[in-house]
Amino acid sequence: MKKRTIVPIVYILFLMLPIYWLVAMSFKTTNEILSGFSLFPQTFTLDNYKTIFTDPSWYWGYINSIAYVSINTVISIAVALPAAYAFSRYRFLGDKQLFFWLLTNRMAPAAVFALPFFQLYSAVELFDTYLAVALAHCLFNIPLSVWILEGFMGGIPKELDETAYVDGYSFPRFFATIFIPSIKAGVGVAAFFCFMFSWVELLLAKTLTAVAAKPIAATMTKTASSAGYELGLLAAAGTLTIIPGAIVIYFVRNYIAKGFAMGRV
Amino acid sequence: MKTENQKAWFFVLPVLILVAFNALIPMMTVVNYSVQETFGDNVFFWQGLDWFQQILRSDRFHAALGRQFMFTFLILIIEIPLGIAIALSMPRKGFWVPVCLVLMALPMLIPWNVVGAMWNIFTLPDIGLLGYFLNHVLGINYDMTQDPVAAWVTIVTMDVWHWTSLVVLLAYAGLVSIPDAYYQAAKIDGASNWSVFRFIQLPKMKTVLTIAILLRFMDSFNIYTEPFVLTGGGPGNSTTLLSIDLVKIALGQFDLGPAAAMSLIYFAITLLVSWLFYTVMTKDDQT
């Protein structure tokens, strides 16, 4: 029994090593990084973080990223809830085909869409806005949300709907005050996945923005190429992008595994 | 039982409009480009299926496709068994479960280009932790900007680091849903660990593993950002996977026609293989 616990420990160590290195780098001065190898920061410095928090072109990157990720999550969940309800409760013309078609969009290579997306969002004059990135990410997040939510709704007995109807609840009131609270774990998991995809995706986000809505991740690629080897700064920016994910995952830790299992293929 | 109700379409309508706006219009743009030639200024000439023939016959496409299949094959053959093994050895309840889950899920929440940058810093020959260890402690000559084998080992290791946790989480979700009574029955029958795995755990994990294989296939087949940031497709073309090549043609050379034709072929392959996987994996359920 005890021998088995070695495996997860070794695996987690393997996962933490590159992250440790990134964090360690972020506390080193450029001089120390370039002068040679050191396992721990010798001249501990917070300058890299100070640069990021005082330079608008850096910290606006974070604000932009968080803005379009939030908008995307809200839109995705808001439209996916009624759709998932329809798929889980009713049969209607073309329901299976529609469900499958939605999922095929999850399979589309983002690289295929980069250029047409640029043209589409330029044509509707949304280029370089939060809304453009948020809407573009909907292509991948809505199908996933519908899929996850439908799985959770399938676990709620239909009697709940009928009882509420008999008790004289109108549909919107039933949906908002009884149904959604009873699948709030599912909403949490779906929101988590929307957040996750929108936060980590870069190709589309970068293609659809120039200055005003540029994501933090794109700011990093620019710095890496233009400012030469400012590794410490890059590492500090990278470290800061891990934090929102870590916070979000902490909140849904008890539901992640369940969220996967309840979806159906 | 589900009731027949055509009005349910109204519930689906917002999703339909949003996804159609994002999927159909760009898709039509791609189809348009794929059958036309342009010299700029928005003047187009009908080209028929020439681009498709050109792409399907080009050595460059074959090479990129070959590398892509190789990459995806390696990813699946490593990540799926490894993920199952780790899930099997994880504790089922107690204080350590959420700790394990949070730590394991962490790599999946890091922006993809940060993953690339992080592995770049990690593997720098003289100042990266792994690069230094390999070069100066073990004495292996390791430099992925020079050596294609090292570059391949690095991008595969990076993907294993990034995505094995997805398989672990899925397999784990399947495992915890097995009632204790199954294990007790197996114990009474004197079943070996292997038979418990083969006849109880594996069948119970089948659905989640199907999802795991499908997701890992789709995502590794469409991968772009991480290897691009890490190796830029090099050294030479040795790690130029399909998406990297596609972006090079579309945005680098601005050859819209061939890029569009390639996009459609690419998407068709992804759909076809996903469908084949799905049909094979769920075949037993229908009989």
PDB file of C-alpha atoms in Angstrom, chain A residues 4-5 7-8 11-12 14-22 25 28 33-37 39 75 79-80 82-83 85-95 98 100-117 119-121 124 135-139 142-144 146-147 150 158 171 192-193 195-197 199-203 207 217-218 220-221 229 231 234-235 237-239 241-242 245-246 248-250 253-254 256-258 260-261 263-265, chain B residues 1-9 11-12 14-16 18-27 29-30 33 82 85-86 88-92 98-114 117-124 126-130 132-133 157 160-166 168-170 172-174 176 207-208 210-211 214-215 218-219 222 224-225 228-229 243-244 246-247 250-251 254 256 262-264 266-267 270-271 274-275 278 282:
ATOM      1  CA  ARG A   4       1.980   2.866  -4.317  1.00  0.00           C
ATOM      2  CA  THR A   5       2.101   6.402  -2.993  1.00  0.00           C
ATOM      3  CA  VAL A   7       4.032   7.096  -8.033  1.00  0.00           C
ATOM      4  CA  PRO A   8       1.868  10.212  -7.463  1.00  0.00           C
ATOM      5  CA  TYR A  11       4.711  12.532 -10.807  1.00  0.00           C
ATOM      6  CA  ILE A  12       3.879  15.689  -8.856  1.00  0.00           C
ATOM      7  CA  PHE A  14       8.046  16.097 -12.136  1.00  0.00           C
ATOM      8  CA  LEU A  15       5.174  18.564 -12.628  1.00  0.00           C
ATOM      9  CA  MET A  16       6.564  21.041 -10.112  1.00  0.00           C
ATOM     10  CA  LEU A  17      10.172  21.141 -11.346  1.00  0.00           C
ATOM     11  CA  PRO A  18       9.687  23.390 -14.415  1.00  0.00           C
ATOM     12  CA  ILE A  19       7.292  25.577 -12.410  1.00  0.00           C
ATOM     13  CA  TYR A  20       9.861  25.892  -9.627  1.00  0.00           C
ATOM     14  CA  TRP A  21      12.489  26.888 -12.155  1.00  0.00           C
ATOM     15  CA  LEU A  22      10.234  29.575 -13.607  1.00  0.00           C
ATOM     16  CA  MET A  25      14.185  32.662 -12.329  1.00  0.00           C
ATOM     17  CA  LYS A  28      16.962  36.484 -10.056  1.00  0.00           C
ATOM     18  CA  ILE A  33      20.858  34.443 -14.791  1.00  0.00           C
ATOM     19  CA  LEU A  34      23.404  35.052 -17.507  1.00  0.00           C
ATOM     20  CA  SER A  35      26.475  34.550 -15.342  1.00  0.00           C
ATOM     21  CA  GLY A  36      25.798  30.877 -14.763  1.00  0.00           C
ATOM     22  CA  PHE A  37      23.813  28.152 -13.096  1.00  0.00           C
ATOM     23  CA  LEU A  39      19.794  26.346  -8.009  1.00  0.00           C
ATOM     24  CA  ILE A  75     -21.717  34.488 -22.453  1.00  0.00           C
ATOM     25  CA  VAL A  79     -26.461  30.601 -23.685  1.00  0.00           C
ATOM     26  CA  ALA A  80     -25.402  27.040 -22.857  1.00  0.00           C
ATOM     27  CA  PRO A  82     -31.090  26.793 -21.861  1.00  0.00           C
ATOM     28  CA  ALA A  83     -29.580  24.775 -24.705  1.00  0.00           C
ATOM     29  CA  TYR A  85     -31.809  22.002 -20.770  1.00  0.00           C
ATOM     30  CA  ALA A  86     -33.407  21.490 -24.167  1.00  0.00           C
ATOM     31  CA  PHE A  87     -31.004  18.661 -25.030  1.00  0.00           C
ATOM     32  CA  SER A  88     -31.466  16.947 -21.688  1.00  0.00           C
ATOM     33  CA  ARG A  89     -35.282  17.225 -21.449  1.00  0.00           C
ATOM     34  CA  TYR A  90     -36.748  17.258 -24.962  1.00  0.00           C
ATOM     35  CA  ARG A  91     -36.613  15.467 -28.248  1.00  0.00           C
ATOM     36  CA  PHE A  92     -36.824  17.765 -31.236  1.00  0.00           C
ATOM     37  CA  LEU A  93     -36.159  17.718 -34.936  1.00  0.00           C
ATOM     38  CA  GLY A  94     -32.423  17.382 -35.585  1.00  0.00           C
ATOM     39  CA  ASP A  95     -31.400  17.328 -31.924  1.00  0.00           C
ATOM     40  CA  LEU A  98     -27.133  19.498 -33.819  1.00  0.00           C
ATOM     41  CA  PHE A 100     -22.824  16.341 -32.834  1.00  0.00           C
ATOM     42  CA  TRP A 101     -22.264  19.391 -35.034  1.00  0.00           C
ATOM     43  CA  LEU A 102     -21.643  21.496 -31.925  1.00  0.00           C
ATOM     44  CA  LEU A 103     -19.016  19.021 -30.763  1.00  0.00           C
ATOM     45  CA  THR A 104     -17.230  18.948 -34.124  1.00  0.00           C
ATOM     46  CA  ASN A 105     -16.356  22.599 -33.580  1.00  0.00           C
ATOM     47  CA  ARG A 106     -14.324  21.517 -30.583  1.00  0.00           C
ATOM     48  CA  MET A 107     -12.186  19.523 -33.053  1.00  0.00           C
ATOM     49  CA  ALA A 108     -11.391  22.418 -35.383  1.00  0.00           C
ATOM     50  CA  PRO A 109      -7.714  23.384 -35.386  1.00  0.00           C
ATOM     51  CA  ALA A 110      -7.499  26.991 -34.176  1.00  0.00           C
ATOM     52  CA  ALA A 111      -4.868  27.608 -36.865  1.00  0.00           C
ATOM     53  CA  VAL A 112      -7.535  26.988 -39.523  1.00  0.00           C
ATOM     54  CA  PHE A 113      -9.652  29.821 -38.169  1.00  0.00           C
ATOM     55  CA  ALA A 114      -6.995  32.424 -37.487  1.00  0.00           C
ATOM     56  CA  LEU A 115      -7.137  34.312 -40.770  1.00  0.00           C
ATOM     57  CA  PRO A 116     -10.891  34.087 -41.491  1.00  0.00           C
ATOM     58  CA  PHE A 117     -11.571  35.189 -37.917  1.00  0.00           C
ATOM     59  CA  GLN A 119     -11.332  39.160 -41.546  1.00  0.00           C
ATOM     60  CA  LEU A 120     -14.731  38.442 -39.995  1.00  0.00           C
ATOM     61  CA  TYR A 121     -14.140  40.504 -36.875  1.00  0.00           C
ATOM     62  CA  VAL A 124     -18.022  43.719 -38.157  1.00  0.00           C
ATOM     63  CA  LEU A 135     -16.998  35.709 -29.007  1.00  0.00           C
ATOM     64  CA  ALA A 136     -14.286  33.853 -30.892  1.00  0.00           C
ATOM     65  CA  HIS A 137     -13.561  31.638 -27.893  1.00  0.00           C
ATOM     66  CA  CYS A 138     -17.278  30.840 -27.756  1.00  0.00           C
ATOM     67  CA  LEU A 139     -16.720  28.586 -30.748  1.00  0.00           C
ATOM     68  CA  ILE A 142     -20.112  26.787 -25.906  1.00  0.00           C
ATOM     69  CA  PRO A 143     -20.029  23.201 -27.218  1.00  0.00           C
ATOM     70  CA  LEU A 144     -18.007  22.124 -24.191  1.00  0.00           C
ATOM     71  CA  VAL A 146     -23.438  22.419 -23.355  1.00  0.00           C
ATOM     72  CA  TRP A 147     -21.831  18.995 -23.131  1.00  0.00           C
ATOM     73  CA  GLU A 150     -26.229  18.404 -20.215  1.00  0.00           C
ATOM     74  CA  LYS A 158     -37.653  15.087 -14.303  1.00  0.00           C
ATOM     75  CA  PHE A 171     -40.864  28.371 -16.256  1.00  0.00           C
ATOM     76  CA  PHE A 192     -14.041  26.416 -14.894  1.00  0.00           C
ATOM     77  CA  PHE A 193     -13.506  24.844 -18.299  1.00  0.00           C
ATOM     78  CA  PHE A 195     -12.114  30.019 -17.973  1.00  0.00           C
ATOM     79  CA  MET A 196      -9.375  27.478 -18.538  1.00  0.00           C
ATOM     80  CA  PHE A 197      -9.607  27.396 -22.311  1.00  0.00           C
ATOM     81  CA  TRP A 199      -7.138  31.844 -20.383  1.00  0.00           C
ATOM     82  CA  VAL A 200      -4.650  29.481 -22.007  1.00  0.00           C
ATOM     83  CA  GLU A 201      -5.515  30.026 -25.674  1.00  0.00           C
ATOM     84  CA  LEU A 202      -3.267  32.465 -27.472  1.00  0.00           C
ATOM     85  CA  LEU A 203      -3.364  32.014 -31.243  1.00  0.00           C
ATOM     86  CA  THR A 207      -4.797  37.357 -34.052  1.00  0.00           C
ATOM     87  CA  ALA A 217       0.537  36.168 -23.092  1.00  0.00           C
ATOM     88  CA  ALA A 218       1.058  38.146 -26.311  1.00  0.00           C
ATOM     89  CA  MET A 220       5.264  38.230 -23.274  1.00  0.00           C
ATOM     90  CA  THR A 221       6.081  37.012 -26.787  1.00  0.00           C
ATOM     91  CA  TYR A 229      17.109  38.103 -23.182  1.00  0.00           C
ATOM     92  CA  LEU A 231      14.578  36.136 -18.885  1.00  0.00           C
ATOM     93  CA  LEU A 234       9.668  36.925 -18.723  1.00  0.00           C
ATOM     94  CA  ALA A 235       9.725  34.447 -15.840  1.00  0.00           C
ATOM     95  CA  ALA A 237       5.253  37.560 -16.071  1.00  0.00           C
ATOM     96  CA  GLY A 238       4.866  33.794 -16.566  1.00  0.00           C
ATOM     97  CA  THR A 239       4.650  33.191 -12.833  1.00  0.00           C
ATOM     98  CA  THR A 241      -0.156  34.007 -15.266  1.00  0.00           C
ATOM     99  CA  ILE A 242      -0.193  30.824 -13.169  1.00  0.00           C
ATOM    100  CA  GLY A 245      -5.564  29.435 -12.698  1.00  0.00           C
ATOM    101  CA  ALA A 246      -4.389  28.213  -9.310  1.00  0.00           C
ATOM    102  CA  VAL A 248      -9.855  29.064  -9.814  1.00  0.00           C
ATOM    103  CA  ILE A 249      -8.807  25.437  -9.557  1.00  0.00           C
ATOM    104  CA  TYR A 250      -8.744  25.642  -5.766  1.00  0.00           C
ATOM    105  CA  ARG A 253     -11.153  21.075  -6.621  1.00  0.00           C
ATOM    106  CA  ASN A 254     -13.913  18.755  -5.407  1.00  0.00           C
ATOM    107  CA  ILE A 256     -13.209  18.611 -11.402  1.00  0.00           C
ATOM    108  CA  ALA A 257     -13.082  14.837 -11.482  1.00  0.00           C
ATOM    109  CA  LYS A 258     -16.877  14.615 -11.285  1.00  0.00           C
ATOM    110  CA  PHE A 260     -15.428  14.942 -16.473  1.00  0.00           C
ATOM    111  CA  ALA A 261     -17.193  11.745 -15.496  1.00  0.00           C
ATOM    112  CA  GLY A 263     -20.300  14.244 -19.489  1.00  0.00           C
ATOM    113  CA  ARG A 264     -21.213  11.748 -22.174  1.00  0.00           C
ATOM    114  CA  VAL A 265     -19.494  11.259 -25.492  1.00  0.00           C
TER     115      VAL A 265
ATOM    116  CA  MET B   1     -38.333   9.789 -20.774  1.00  0.00           C
ATOM    117  CA  LYS B   2     -37.825  12.776 -23.007  1.00  0.00           C
ATOM    118  CA  THR B   3     -40.882  14.440 -24.445  1.00  0.00           C
ATOM    119  CA  GLU B   4     -41.191  15.528 -28.032  1.00  0.00           C
ATOM    120  CA  ASN B   5     -41.287  19.321 -28.154  1.00  0.00           C
ATOM    121  CA  GLN B   6     -40.294  21.354 -31.181  1.00  0.00           C
ATOM    122  CA  LYS B   7     -40.359  24.563 -29.147  1.00  0.00           C
ATOM    123  CA  ALA B   8     -37.127  23.370 -27.533  1.00  0.00           C
ATOM    124  CA  TRP B   9     -35.494  24.900 -30.604  1.00  0.00           C
ATOM    125  CA  PHE B  11     -33.757  27.250 -26.141  1.00  0.00           C
ATOM    126  CA  VAL B  12     -31.059  26.177 -28.555  1.00  0.00           C
ATOM    127  CA  PRO B  14     -28.810  31.519 -28.995  1.00  0.00           C
ATOM    128  CA  VAL B  15     -26.186  28.766 -29.048  1.00  0.00           C
ATOM    129  CA  LEU B  16     -26.940  28.056 -32.669  1.00  0.00           C
ATOM    130  CA  LEU B  18     -23.343  32.268 -31.828  1.00  0.00           C
ATOM    131  CA  VAL B  19     -21.666  29.075 -32.967  1.00  0.00           C
ATOM    132  CA  ALA B  20     -22.897  29.436 -36.525  1.00  0.00           C
ATOM    133  CA  PHE B  21     -21.571  32.997 -36.675  1.00  0.00           C
ATOM    134  CA  ASN B  22     -18.173  31.756 -35.532  1.00  0.00           C
ATOM    135  CA  ALA B  23     -18.094  28.484 -37.437  1.00  0.00           C
ATOM    136  CA  LEU B  24     -19.987  28.899 -40.706  1.00  0.00           C
ATOM    137  CA  ILE B  25     -18.794  32.326 -41.864  1.00  0.00           C
ATOM    138  CA  PRO B  26     -15.071  31.599 -41.360  1.00  0.00           C
ATOM    139  CA  MET B  27     -15.571  28.148 -42.851  1.00  0.00           C
ATOM    140  CA  THR B  29     -14.275  32.092 -46.219  1.00  0.00           C
ATOM    141  CA  VAL B  30     -11.862  29.179 -46.155  1.00  0.00           C
ATOM    142  CA  TYR B  33     -10.149  30.848 -50.804  1.00  0.00           C
ATOM    143  CA  LEU B  82       0.882   6.633 -17.762  1.00  0.00           C
ATOM    144  CA  ALA B  85      -1.139   4.044 -13.874  1.00  0.00           C
ATOM    145  CA  ILE B  86      -1.011   7.281 -11.891  1.00  0.00           C
ATOM    146  CA  LEU B  88      -4.625   3.725 -10.063  1.00  0.00           C
ATOM    147  CA  SER B  89      -1.992   4.582  -7.486  1.00  0.00           C
ATOM    148  CA  MET B  90      -3.719   7.715  -6.191  1.00  0.00           C
ATOM    149  CA  PRO B  91      -5.465   7.631  -2.789  1.00  0.00           C
ATOM    150  CA  ARG B  92      -9.244   7.266  -3.066  1.00  0.00           C
ATOM    151  CA  PRO B  98      -7.795  17.462  -3.276  1.00  0.00           C
ATOM    152  CA  VAL B  99      -4.113  18.355  -2.819  1.00  0.00           C
ATOM    153  CA  CYS B 100      -3.125  15.842  -5.523  1.00  0.00           C
ATOM    154  CA  LEU B 101      -5.899  17.015  -7.864  1.00  0.00           C
ATOM    155  CA  VAL B 102      -5.059  20.711  -7.532  1.00  0.00           C
ATOM    156  CA  LEU B 103      -1.322  20.181  -8.041  1.00  0.00           C
ATOM    157  CA  MET B 104      -1.866  17.844 -10.972  1.00  0.00           C
ATOM    158  CA  ALA B 105      -4.330  20.137 -12.720  1.00  0.00           C
ATOM    159  CA  LEU B 106      -2.027  23.140 -12.412  1.00  0.00           C
ATOM    160  CA  PRO B 107      -0.085  22.643 -15.698  1.00  0.00           C
ATOM    161  CA  MET B 108      -3.340  22.628 -17.672  1.00  0.00           C
ATOM    162  CA  LEU B 109      -4.169  26.159 -16.494  1.00  0.00           C
ATOM    163  CA  ILE B 110      -0.967  27.796 -17.634  1.00  0.00           C
ATOM    164  CA  PRO B 111      -1.253  29.768 -20.902  1.00  0.00           C
ATOM    165  CA  TRP B 112       0.172  27.695 -23.727  1.00  0.00           C
ATOM    166  CA  ASN B 113       2.900  30.102 -24.705  1.00  0.00           C
ATOM    167  CA  VAL B 114       3.976  30.380 -21.066  1.00  0.00           C
ATOM    168  CA  ALA B 117       8.575  29.736 -22.547  1.00  0.00           C
ATOM    169  CA  MET B 118       8.820  27.851 -19.252  1.00  0.00           C
ATOM    170  CA  TRP B 119      10.228  24.762 -20.950  1.00  0.00           C
ATOM    171  CA  ASN B 120      12.572  26.932 -22.924  1.00  0.00           C
ATOM    172  CA  ILE B 121      13.984  28.389 -19.696  1.00  0.00           C
ATOM    173  CA  PHE B 122      13.991  24.925 -18.105  1.00  0.00           C
ATOM    174  CA  THR B 123      16.014  23.320 -20.912  1.00  0.00           C
ATOM    175  CA  LEU B 124      18.567  26.034 -21.753  1.00  0.00           C
ATOM    176  CA  ASP B 126      23.905  26.120 -19.501  1.00  0.00           C
ATOM    177  CA  ILE B 127      21.456  27.948 -17.269  1.00  0.00           C
ATOM    178  CA  GLY B 128      18.303  25.802 -17.374  1.00  0.00           C
ATOM    179  CA  LEU B 129      17.741  23.270 -14.613  1.00  0.00           C
ATOM    180  CA  LEU B 130      17.244  20.297 -16.959  1.00  0.00           C
ATOM    181  CA  TYR B 132      22.422  22.026 -16.906  1.00  0.00           C
ATOM    182  CA  PHE B 133      21.717  18.696 -15.256  1.00  0.00           C
ATOM    183  CA  THR B 157       8.213  15.496 -22.639  1.00  0.00           C
ATOM    184  CA  VAL B 160       3.462  14.705 -21.285  1.00  0.00           C
ATOM    185  CA  TRP B 161       4.102  17.257 -18.547  1.00  0.00           C
ATOM    186  CA  HIS B 162       1.283  19.474 -19.800  1.00  0.00           C
ATOM    187  CA  TRP B 163      -1.517  17.013 -20.502  1.00  0.00           C
ATOM    188  CA  THR B 164      -1.022  13.656 -18.717  1.00  0.00           C
ATOM    189  CA  SER B 165      -2.996  15.124 -15.824  1.00  0.00           C
ATOM    190  CA  LEU B 166      -6.076  15.287 -18.037  1.00  0.00           C
ATOM    191  CA  VAL B 168      -5.261  11.082 -14.761  1.00  0.00           C
ATOM    192  CA  LEU B 169      -8.291  13.200 -13.809  1.00  0.00           C
ATOM    193  CA  LEU B 170     -10.571  11.367 -16.244  1.00  0.00           C
ATOM    194  CA  TYR B 172      -9.589   8.845 -11.602  1.00  0.00           C
ATOM    195  CA  ALA B 173     -13.177  10.033 -12.075  1.00  0.00           C
ATOM    196  CA  GLY B 174     -13.989   6.619 -13.536  1.00  0.00           C
ATOM    197  CA  VAL B 176     -13.940   6.542  -7.806  1.00  0.00           C
ATOM    198  CA  THR B 207     -16.369   5.816 -21.128  1.00  0.00           C
ATOM    199  CA  VAL B 208     -13.983   8.273 -19.529  1.00  0.00           C
ATOM    200  CA  THR B 210     -12.870   7.156 -24.659  1.00  0.00           C
ATOM    201  CA  ILE B 211     -13.250  10.836 -23.805  1.00  0.00           C
ATOM    202  CA  LEU B 214     -10.562  11.608 -28.139  1.00  0.00           C
ATOM    203  CA  LEU B 215      -9.572  14.820 -26.356  1.00  0.00           C
ATOM    204  CA  MET B 218      -7.833  16.227 -31.078  1.00  0.00           C
ATOM    205  CA  ASP B 219      -5.692  18.524 -28.984  1.00  0.00           C
ATOM    206  CA  ASN B 222      -4.146  20.541 -33.459  1.00  0.00           C
ATOM    207  CA  TYR B 224       0.422  24.862 -32.252  1.00  0.00           C
ATOM    208  CA  THR B 225       1.532  27.313 -29.575  1.00  0.00           C
ATOM    209  CA  PHE B 228       6.117  26.875 -31.784  1.00  0.00           C
ATOM    210  CA  VAL B 229       7.316  28.867 -28.788  1.00  0.00           C
ATOM    211  CA  SER B 243      -0.504  23.693 -37.546  1.00  0.00           C
ATOM    212  CA  ILE B 244       2.910  25.336 -37.522  1.00  0.00           C
ATOM    213  CA  LEU B 246      -0.233  25.934 -41.907  1.00  0.00           C
ATOM    214  CA  VAL B 247       0.348  29.200 -40.076  1.00  0.00           C
ATOM    215  CA  ALA B 250      -1.190  31.359 -44.380  1.00  0.00           C
ATOM    216  CA  LEU B 251       0.252  34.219 -42.350  1.00  0.00           C
ATOM    217  CA  PHE B 254       0.229  34.771 -47.339  1.00  0.00           C
ATOM    218  CA  LEU B 256      -4.221  32.024 -49.102  1.00  0.00           C
ATOM    219  CA  MET B 262      -4.668  22.636 -46.524  1.00  0.00           C
ATOM    220  CA  SER B 263      -6.995  23.817 -43.720  1.00  0.00           C
ATOM    221  CA  LEU B 264      -9.893  21.872 -45.169  1.00  0.00           C
ATOM    222  CA  TYR B 266      -6.495  19.120 -42.090  1.00  0.00           C
ATOM    223  CA  PHE B 267      -9.950  19.552 -40.570  1.00  0.00           C
ATOM    224  CA  THR B 270      -9.181  15.381 -37.671  1.00  0.00           C
ATOM    225  CA  LEU B 271     -12.900  14.719 -38.077  1.00  0.00           C
ATOM    226  CA  SER B 274     -12.057  11.202 -34.332  1.00  0.00           C
ATOM    227  CA  TRP B 275     -15.078   9.533 -35.872  1.00  0.00           C
ATOM    228  CA  TYR B 278     -15.352   6.912 -31.541  1.00  0.00           C
ATOM    229  CA  THR B 282     -18.221   2.358 -28.731  1.00  0.00           C
TER     230      THR B 282
END
